[in-house]
Amino acid sequence: MYQFAELDWTGSHDTVVVGIGAADAVETGLDTLFNGRVKSLIQSADISTKTGEVSIVPTFEGNIKRVLFVGLGQRNDSSVENLRNWFGKVAKEIKGRGFTDVAVALDTFEPGVASLFAEAYEMATYEHPTYKSAPKSATPDVTITLLGDVNEADVEAGAAYGRGVNVARTLTMMPANILDAVALADYAVDLAERRGFSHRIIEKEEMEALGMGALLAVNQGSTIPPKLIVLEYNGAGDDAPIAVVGKGVTFDTGGYSIKPKDGIVGMKGDMGGAATVLGLFETLATTKPAVNVLGVIPATDNMISGDAFKPDDVITAMNGKTIEVLNTDAEGRLVLADAVTFAKTYEPKAIIDVATLTGGVLVALGTEVTGCLTNDDSLYEALETASRATNELVWQMPYFDVFIKQVRKSEVADLNNSPGRYGHMIFGGAFVGEFVGDTPWLHLDIAGTSERSAANYLGPKGPTGVMVRTLASMLEGWKR
Ligand code: BES
Ligand code: ZN
Ligand code: ZN
């Protein structure tokens, strides 16, 4: 899709994308396309230099048919975040108007923005899968020529970030009758084989042998077998891996602590953490950071039947800890418990869990901020640095002993899975922490951020693929 060329105003393209600041001197080559009238077109508001505004103007001369101007104002708002959004806006214009031959004068924006453009283009032009019977009208092939001094590897990396996000979006969008635990495992194996990752699926019998009583309890009411999906990316020889564990509940009814009917709709997305892990691996295949990454996904649905687990049940997790089940809808922490214990058998140097874990994080932080818990401040700092670059906001919640004490409060077991309503985002994380132990750990509750209710510059409404880019960026900058 991408071609590369020098910036040449006499070249021939249907559309050239140009960033234009209010105080810019107009390049002669560009001005010639408009018979020397760019400044007067700005004065007549036919070209807007307002920050982030797009104007599409047919040329008067030359072999470039039209210029898509992006206003850059006084050029002091060109943050990474804004540029990414404006590139997303441009990508939507290209797609929406059916432009197929587009050149982008990247240097008219900022130096070194090629990867940002590719990332935004991939994300913004994404469409969710649908199952409509009417065939979709074919989208034309688009050729994008990046003009100027562009490093091809940067473009590939940016596109890989966007592709990883889109993998996560697609998986999250898929309904649970189509994407159940078996299909999710099949997808993971296929991804691993296409991209050259080692992989392993732990089947139900092996889970029984390993004593994964928590994951098995959640699966108990299901007719679909559970799968523990294990992927390994090797970028650092025999170094200890960083484990990334994603909640893969393909559908969450709540179990016997059943959700209200309006709360059930949308619970196909309860494997958003798993989707993040698979999207991350899609990205890693291209960006190839110098670390080892272990991906672990406990996959099951949470269903009701005569066999299902119940409130008051006491179950035993893989690490031997017993758990009093107070709420079968607090199932995410149960599947994560065994997945974390399993990940620890690889002696990881850090564990990052990603999960649509609690409605509590929505109440606490809303829909734009991922809630975090950590036992390691410098690990959190690395996450924050990456999240600033990707503009996926994160916020650290307190992991005080008072919360840990409540997770350990039970008359019959070591732990309980639902200490109560107040602060329950933290209880969810603290429960997982009981299985992590001393390993440096980040808990990312994406229940508020894994889907959005309206489109933005970088994609449609629905699944966001949140944390794919942040984790990819964090792993690229890994220094421990
Ligand atoms: N999957 C839900 C969390 C969720 C809520 C995800 C809304 C996406 C949107 C999770 O398994 C759950 O039901 N959590 C309970 C925990 C409670 C029972 C302690 C919740 O948040 O109410
Ligand atoms: Zn639940
Ligand atoms: Zn859930």
XYZ file of C-alpha atoms and ligand atoms in Angstrom:
504
model
C 0.000 0.000 0.000
C 2.838 2.408 0.791
C 5.243 3.881 -1.729
C 8.047 6.305 -1.056
C 9.248 9.327 -3.011
C 10.909 12.695 -2.693
C 8.661 15.671 -2.165
C 8.082 17.048 -5.673
C 5.299 19.538 -6.368
C 5.554 18.757 -10.093
C 4.931 15.020 -9.504
C 1.564 13.569 -10.390
C -0.933 12.471 -7.755
C -4.684 12.714 -7.400
C -4.408 14.097 -3.890
C -1.528 15.472 -1.838
C -1.904 15.942 1.919
C -0.163 19.046 3.262
C 0.111 20.515 6.757
C -0.195 24.295 6.747
C 0.461 26.681 9.633
C -1.031 30.163 9.826
C 2.363 31.844 9.742
C 4.046 29.505 7.243
C 5.889 30.861 4.235
C 4.223 29.140 1.294
C 6.595 26.974 -0.711
C 6.917 28.138 -4.294
C 6.192 24.689 -5.709
C 2.967 24.453 -3.749
C 2.001 28.015 -4.554
C 2.534 27.379 -8.270
C -0.207 24.725 -8.191
C -2.583 27.521 -7.212
C -1.187 30.219 -9.528
C 0.520 31.882 -6.562
C -2.728 32.351 -4.706
C -2.370 30.169 -1.585
C -2.238 33.225 0.702
C -5.356 34.689 -0.844
C -7.144 31.324 -0.585
C -6.274 31.392 3.113
C -7.671 34.911 3.368
C -10.901 33.893 1.659
C -11.156 30.885 4.062
C -11.018 28.411 1.178
C -7.936 27.010 2.901
C -8.201 26.886 6.696
C -5.058 27.050 8.798
C -7.050 26.484 11.994
C -5.635 23.661 14.079
C -6.848 20.299 12.880
C -9.194 21.663 10.200
C -9.220 19.960 6.816
C -9.784 21.800 3.506
C -9.806 19.974 0.195
C -8.995 22.323 -2.665
C -8.673 21.510 -6.397
C -5.472 22.888 -7.913
C -5.373 25.291 -10.857
C -2.169 24.002 -12.461
C 0.210 21.039 -12.584
C -0.152 17.280 -12.233
C -1.524 17.227 -8.705
C -5.316 17.305 -8.896
C -6.124 18.489 -5.416
C -4.499 19.303 -2.114
C -5.898 18.207 1.227
C -4.726 20.868 3.653
C -4.562 20.200 7.374
C -4.478 23.409 9.404
C -1.674 23.566 11.973
C -2.528 26.934 13.543
C 0.527 28.553 15.100
C 2.261 25.149 14.995
C 2.330 24.986 18.794
C -0.450 22.399 19.053
C 1.334 19.712 17.057
C 1.604 17.254 19.930
C 1.941 13.574 19.120
C -1.628 13.149 20.295
C -3.011 15.874 18.024
C -1.006 14.777 15.001
C -2.229 11.210 15.453
C -5.816 12.453 15.626
C -5.445 14.694 12.576
C -3.864 11.879 10.596
C -6.852 9.783 11.648
C -9.147 12.501 10.342
C -7.217 12.599 7.061
C -7.430 8.800 6.767
C -11.198 8.920 7.220
C -11.421 11.601 4.506
C -9.339 9.508 2.124
C -11.523 6.481 2.725
C -14.825 8.358 2.832
C -14.209 10.176 -0.430
C -12.791 7.128 -2.160
C -9.401 8.703 -2.978
C -7.102 5.971 -4.265
C -3.909 7.829 -5.206
C -2.761 9.920 -2.271
C 0.622 11.382 -1.434
C 1.408 12.768 2.003
C 3.935 15.565 2.396
C 4.931 14.362 5.864
C 7.635 16.984 6.413
C 5.056 19.755 6.143
C 3.709 18.473 9.481
C 6.712 17.682 11.691
C 9.896 15.703 11.208
C 9.648 11.984 11.993
C 5.886 11.478 11.875
C 5.787 8.584 9.403
C 5.062 5.899 12.001
C 2.360 8.066 13.535
C 0.690 8.446 10.149
C 0.767 4.709 9.470
C -0.587 3.916 12.940
C -3.428 6.410 12.609
C -4.268 5.331 9.067
C -4.580 1.699 10.102
C -6.743 2.510 13.124
C -8.962 5.147 11.534
C -9.879 3.207 8.397
C -10.773 0.086 10.389
C -14.279 -1.338 10.100
C -15.791 -3.891 12.444
C -16.734 -7.292 11.082
C -20.455 -7.711 10.530
C -22.618 -10.671 9.667
C -25.005 -8.912 7.317
C -26.245 -11.067 4.456
C -25.993 -8.308 1.855
C -22.468 -8.307 0.401
C -20.347 -5.317 1.355
C -19.358 -3.023 -1.489
C -15.705 -3.658 -2.263
C -13.335 -0.986 -0.960
C -10.867 0.166 -3.620
C -7.124 -0.362 -3.217
C -5.428 2.787 -2.026
C -1.861 3.739 -2.852
C -0.280 6.104 -0.366
C 2.994 7.690 -1.315
C 4.907 9.039 1.637
C 6.916 12.022 0.471
C 10.209 13.107 1.982
C 12.826 11.526 4.155
C 10.933 8.490 5.442
C 12.304 5.431 7.198
C 10.373 2.415 5.910
C 10.847 0.459 9.134
C 9.114 3.281 11.048
C 6.144 3.019 8.720
C 5.948 -0.748 9.201
C 6.136 -0.372 12.970
C 3.391 2.259 13.016
C 1.171 0.116 10.812
C 1.860 -2.876 13.073
C 0.662 -0.880 16.088
C -2.571 -0.133 14.274
C -2.949 -3.718 13.051
C -2.554 -5.056 16.590
C -5.292 -2.710 17.774
C -7.542 -3.885 14.952
C -6.994 -7.564 15.772
C -8.110 -6.833 19.332
C -11.104 -4.837 18.106
C -12.270 -7.593 15.780
C -11.988 -10.337 18.401
C -13.800 -8.234 21.002
C -16.612 -7.497 18.567
C -17.235 -11.128 17.693
C -20.313 -12.703 19.323
C -19.832 -15.557 21.767
C -21.677 -18.099 19.643
C -18.979 -17.564 17.016
C -15.988 -16.747 19.211
C -16.174 -19.219 22.091
C -13.151 -20.530 24.019
C -12.443 -23.138 21.342
C -12.539 -20.580 18.528
C -10.404 -18.157 20.535
C -7.777 -20.869 21.021
C -7.951 -21.705 17.304
C -7.404 -18.054 16.459
C -4.401 -17.878 18.789
C -2.833 -21.012 17.317
C -3.364 -19.690 13.813
C -1.812 -16.334 14.747
C 1.153 -18.111 16.354
C 1.715 -20.271 13.298
C 1.422 -17.385 10.862
C 3.794 -15.231 12.911
C 6.213 -17.825 14.218
C 5.436 -17.857 17.954
C 5.648 -20.994 20.083
C 2.230 -21.917 21.365
C 0.556 -24.361 23.640
C -3.081 -24.961 24.558
C -3.711 -26.423 28.016
C -6.843 -28.576 27.730
C -9.383 -29.333 30.453
C -7.797 -32.662 31.488
C -4.441 -30.986 31.994
C -6.091 -28.181 33.965
C -7.567 -30.847 36.229
C -4.158 -32.425 36.664
C -2.633 -29.023 37.440
C -5.369 -28.301 39.987
C -6.779 -25.221 38.283
C -9.895 -25.303 40.425
C -10.691 -21.612 39.977
C -10.704 -21.578 36.174
C -12.522 -24.916 36.135
C -15.184 -23.633 38.556
C -16.048 -20.764 36.233
C -16.277 -23.202 33.317
C -18.380 -25.706 35.260
C -21.751 -24.571 33.912
C -20.610 -24.530 30.302
C -20.984 -27.061 27.497
C -17.859 -25.573 25.891
C -14.483 -26.742 27.237
C -12.114 -24.186 28.765
C -8.791 -23.444 27.090
C -5.658 -21.972 28.588
C -3.876 -20.328 25.680
C -0.117 -19.889 25.946
C 1.953 -17.936 23.405
C 5.641 -17.145 23.561
C 7.492 -14.391 21.749
C 11.239 -14.814 21.873
C 13.278 -11.648 21.395
C 15.936 -12.084 24.094
C 17.354 -15.609 24.129
C 16.875 -17.375 27.451
C 16.083 -14.240 29.454
C 13.095 -14.505 31.824
C 9.872 -13.451 30.102
C 7.436 -10.688 30.851
C 4.078 -12.397 31.318
C 0.985 -10.722 29.896
C -2.191 -12.383 31.138
C -5.540 -11.504 29.530
C -9.024 -12.325 30.831
C -10.697 -14.436 28.172
C -14.295 -14.751 29.359
C -16.010 -15.147 25.998
C -19.405 -14.459 27.575
C -20.267 -13.429 31.129
C -23.857 -14.084 32.213
C -22.800 -13.549 35.820
C -23.609 -17.187 36.570
C -26.050 -17.770 39.458
C -25.263 -14.220 40.625
C -26.903 -13.430 37.320
C -26.617 -10.027 35.702
C -29.757 -7.964 35.065
C -30.969 -8.351 31.478
C -29.535 -5.009 30.357
C -26.206 -5.843 31.972
C -25.831 -9.069 30.015
C -25.986 -7.429 26.600
C -22.445 -6.672 25.513
C -20.810 -9.351 27.633
C -19.368 -10.923 24.487
C -16.707 -8.280 25.103
C -15.570 -9.827 28.391
C -12.570 -11.298 26.603
C -11.214 -7.801 25.926
C -8.068 -8.559 27.941
C -7.444 -11.682 25.872
C -7.971 -9.608 22.733
C -5.351 -7.141 23.976
C -2.857 -9.978 24.444
C -3.476 -11.358 20.941
C -3.375 -7.876 19.408
C -0.094 -7.279 21.223
C 1.397 -10.446 19.742
C 0.252 -9.347 16.283
C 2.230 -6.134 16.817
C 5.276 -7.862 18.348
C 5.624 -10.010 15.236
C 6.667 -6.857 13.378
C 8.237 -4.618 16.003
C 10.352 -7.454 17.478
C 11.461 -5.835 20.750
C 14.480 -7.283 22.585
C 12.482 -9.010 25.345
C 10.752 -12.332 25.860
C 7.005 -12.202 26.237
C 4.749 -14.903 27.603
C 1.069 -14.501 26.727
C -1.434 -16.411 28.870
C -5.177 -16.398 28.264
C -7.665 -18.296 30.426
C -10.633 -18.772 28.081
C -14.136 -19.854 29.068
C -17.650 -18.511 29.237
C -19.489 -18.021 32.550
C -22.779 -19.869 32.229
C -25.631 -21.279 34.280
C -26.693 -24.923 34.389
C -27.244 -27.715 36.899
C -23.475 -28.128 36.886
C -22.557 -24.486 37.345
C -20.617 -23.258 40.368
C -22.621 -21.424 42.997
C -22.298 -18.752 45.643
C -20.996 -20.301 48.883
C -18.929 -22.869 46.963
C -15.374 -23.240 48.195
C -12.870 -23.917 45.440
C -9.131 -24.567 45.412
C -6.895 -22.666 43.018
C -3.768 -24.043 41.316
C -1.476 -22.543 43.972
C -3.401 -24.380 46.728
C -5.254 -21.337 48.067
C -8.920 -21.898 48.841
C -11.541 -19.379 47.761
C -15.023 -18.806 49.111
C -17.212 -17.843 46.164
C -19.483 -15.040 47.308
C -20.407 -13.890 43.823
C -20.207 -15.977 40.646
C -20.161 -12.737 38.646
C -16.736 -11.957 40.092
C -15.409 -14.693 37.793
C -12.666 -12.718 36.066
C -10.404 -12.715 39.100
C -10.930 -16.481 39.434
C -9.781 -17.307 35.906
C -6.910 -14.831 36.263
C -5.856 -16.474 39.551
C -5.000 -19.764 37.862
C -3.605 -18.088 34.757
C -1.249 -16.016 36.925
C -0.168 -19.098 38.891
C 0.465 -20.873 35.607
C 2.453 -17.890 34.266
C 4.597 -17.986 37.415
C 5.850 -21.455 36.503
C 7.867 -19.644 33.786
C 9.504 -17.485 36.488
C 8.611 -14.224 34.730
C 10.418 -11.006 35.638
C 7.104 -9.182 35.610
C 3.417 -9.991 35.309
C 0.924 -7.705 33.613
C -2.723 -8.710 33.734
C -5.300 -7.058 31.493
C -8.985 -7.568 32.132
C -12.502 -6.217 31.743
C -12.724 -6.916 35.445
C -15.106 -4.571 37.219
C -17.947 -2.141 36.714
C -16.253 -0.387 39.625
C -13.510 1.017 37.417
C -16.171 2.686 35.275
C -17.655 4.366 38.328
C -14.225 5.429 39.575
C -12.488 6.559 36.384
C -15.035 6.715 33.567
C -14.531 5.541 30.018
C -11.235 7.161 29.010
C -8.909 5.975 31.764
C -7.669 2.469 32.506
C -7.420 1.734 36.220
C -4.201 0.173 37.502
C -2.879 -1.518 40.587
C 0.786 -2.266 41.081
C 3.288 -3.544 43.614
C 6.206 -1.895 41.804
C 6.418 1.868 41.282
C 9.132 1.795 38.657
C 7.159 -0.702 36.578
C 4.182 1.628 36.806
C 6.387 4.512 35.686
C 7.354 2.588 32.568
C 3.687 1.986 31.838
C 2.870 5.646 32.342
C 5.656 6.753 30.016
C 4.387 4.429 27.304
C 0.796 5.466 27.882
C 1.670 9.130 27.437
C 3.192 8.348 24.047
C 0.172 6.358 22.893
C -2.399 8.610 24.578
C -4.060 5.668 26.287
C -4.597 7.136 29.738
C -3.871 5.152 32.899
C -4.320 5.913 36.595
C -2.920 4.152 39.602
C -5.368 3.148 42.344
C -4.260 2.483 45.937
C -3.115 -1.012 46.804
C -3.205 -0.669 50.570
C -3.203 -3.448 53.159
C -6.786 -2.582 54.119
C -7.918 -3.930 50.756
C -5.761 -7.024 50.968
C -7.188 -7.785 54.432
C -10.727 -7.736 53.073
C -9.879 -10.086 50.221
C -8.472 -12.473 52.847
C -11.585 -12.291 55.031
C -13.468 -15.587 55.054
C -14.590 -17.935 57.806
C -14.153 -20.980 55.610
C -11.398 -20.274 53.082
C -8.164 -18.360 52.494
C -9.802 -15.760 50.275
C -13.204 -14.543 49.184
C -13.889 -13.372 45.658
C -16.164 -10.428 46.457
C -15.653 -8.412 49.638
C -18.310 -5.824 48.760
C -19.311 -2.871 46.641
C -17.230 -0.001 47.943
C -13.898 0.126 46.181
C -14.551 -3.078 44.310
C -12.243 -2.254 41.415
C -9.448 -2.467 43.960
C -10.711 -5.727 45.453
C -10.621 -7.255 41.971
C -7.003 -6.294 41.542
C -6.027 -7.157 45.117
C -7.488 -10.632 44.656
C -5.280 -11.212 41.599
C -2.368 -9.842 43.617
C -2.751 -12.741 46.061
C -1.599 -15.056 43.274
C 1.141 -12.784 41.950
C 3.162 -12.631 45.166
C 6.427 -10.671 44.972
C 6.848 -10.624 41.199
C 6.699 -7.028 39.885
C 3.116 -6.666 38.702
C 0.704 -4.387 36.905
C -3.032 -4.925 36.961
C -4.943 -3.137 34.190
C -8.721 -2.998 34.547
C -10.017 -2.078 31.088
C -13.749 -2.573 31.764
C -14.252 1.158 31.121
C -11.896 1.610 28.200
C -12.126 -1.524 26.067
C -15.189 -0.187 24.254
C -16.334 3.315 23.399
C -19.913 4.520 22.862
C -19.077 6.886 19.985
C -16.621 6.997 17.111
C -13.544 9.200 17.405
C -10.784 10.260 14.984
C -9.102 6.894 15.338
C -11.960 4.518 14.763
C -15.582 3.540 15.043
C -17.620 3.145 18.191
C -17.270 -0.217 19.902
C -14.098 -2.086 20.857
C -10.966 0.059 21.151
C -8.146 -2.478 21.377
C -6.970 -0.438 24.348
C -3.517 -1.194 25.806
C -2.209 -3.005 22.729
C -0.135 0.014 21.712
C 0.800 0.970 25.253
C 2.077 -2.503 26.094
C 3.868 -2.770 22.737
C 5.531 0.572 23.396
C 6.406 -0.367 26.975
C 8.006 -3.624 25.821
C 10.023 -1.761 23.184
C 11.416 0.525 25.853
C 11.995 -2.292 28.372
C 15.107 -1.666 30.498
C 15.198 -3.994 33.488
N -17.244 -8.666 33.272
C -17.663 -7.973 34.429
C -17.152 -6.540 34.492
C -17.663 -5.590 33.444
C -18.687 -4.728 33.735
C -17.052 -5.515 32.217
C -19.121 -3.840 32.796
C -17.497 -4.639 31.267
C -18.508 -3.790 31.550
C -17.157 -8.701 35.679
O -16.983 -10.060 35.562
C -18.152 -8.447 36.738
O -19.276 -8.854 36.583
N -17.742 -7.781 37.800
C -18.596 -7.492 38.890
C -17.799 -7.734 40.117
C -18.636 -7.738 41.375
C -19.572 -8.896 41.358
C -17.714 -7.813 42.566
C -18.993 -6.035 38.806
O -18.197 -5.208 38.363
O -20.115 -5.710 39.171
Zn -18.756 -11.166 35.969
Zn -16.610 -10.778 33.638
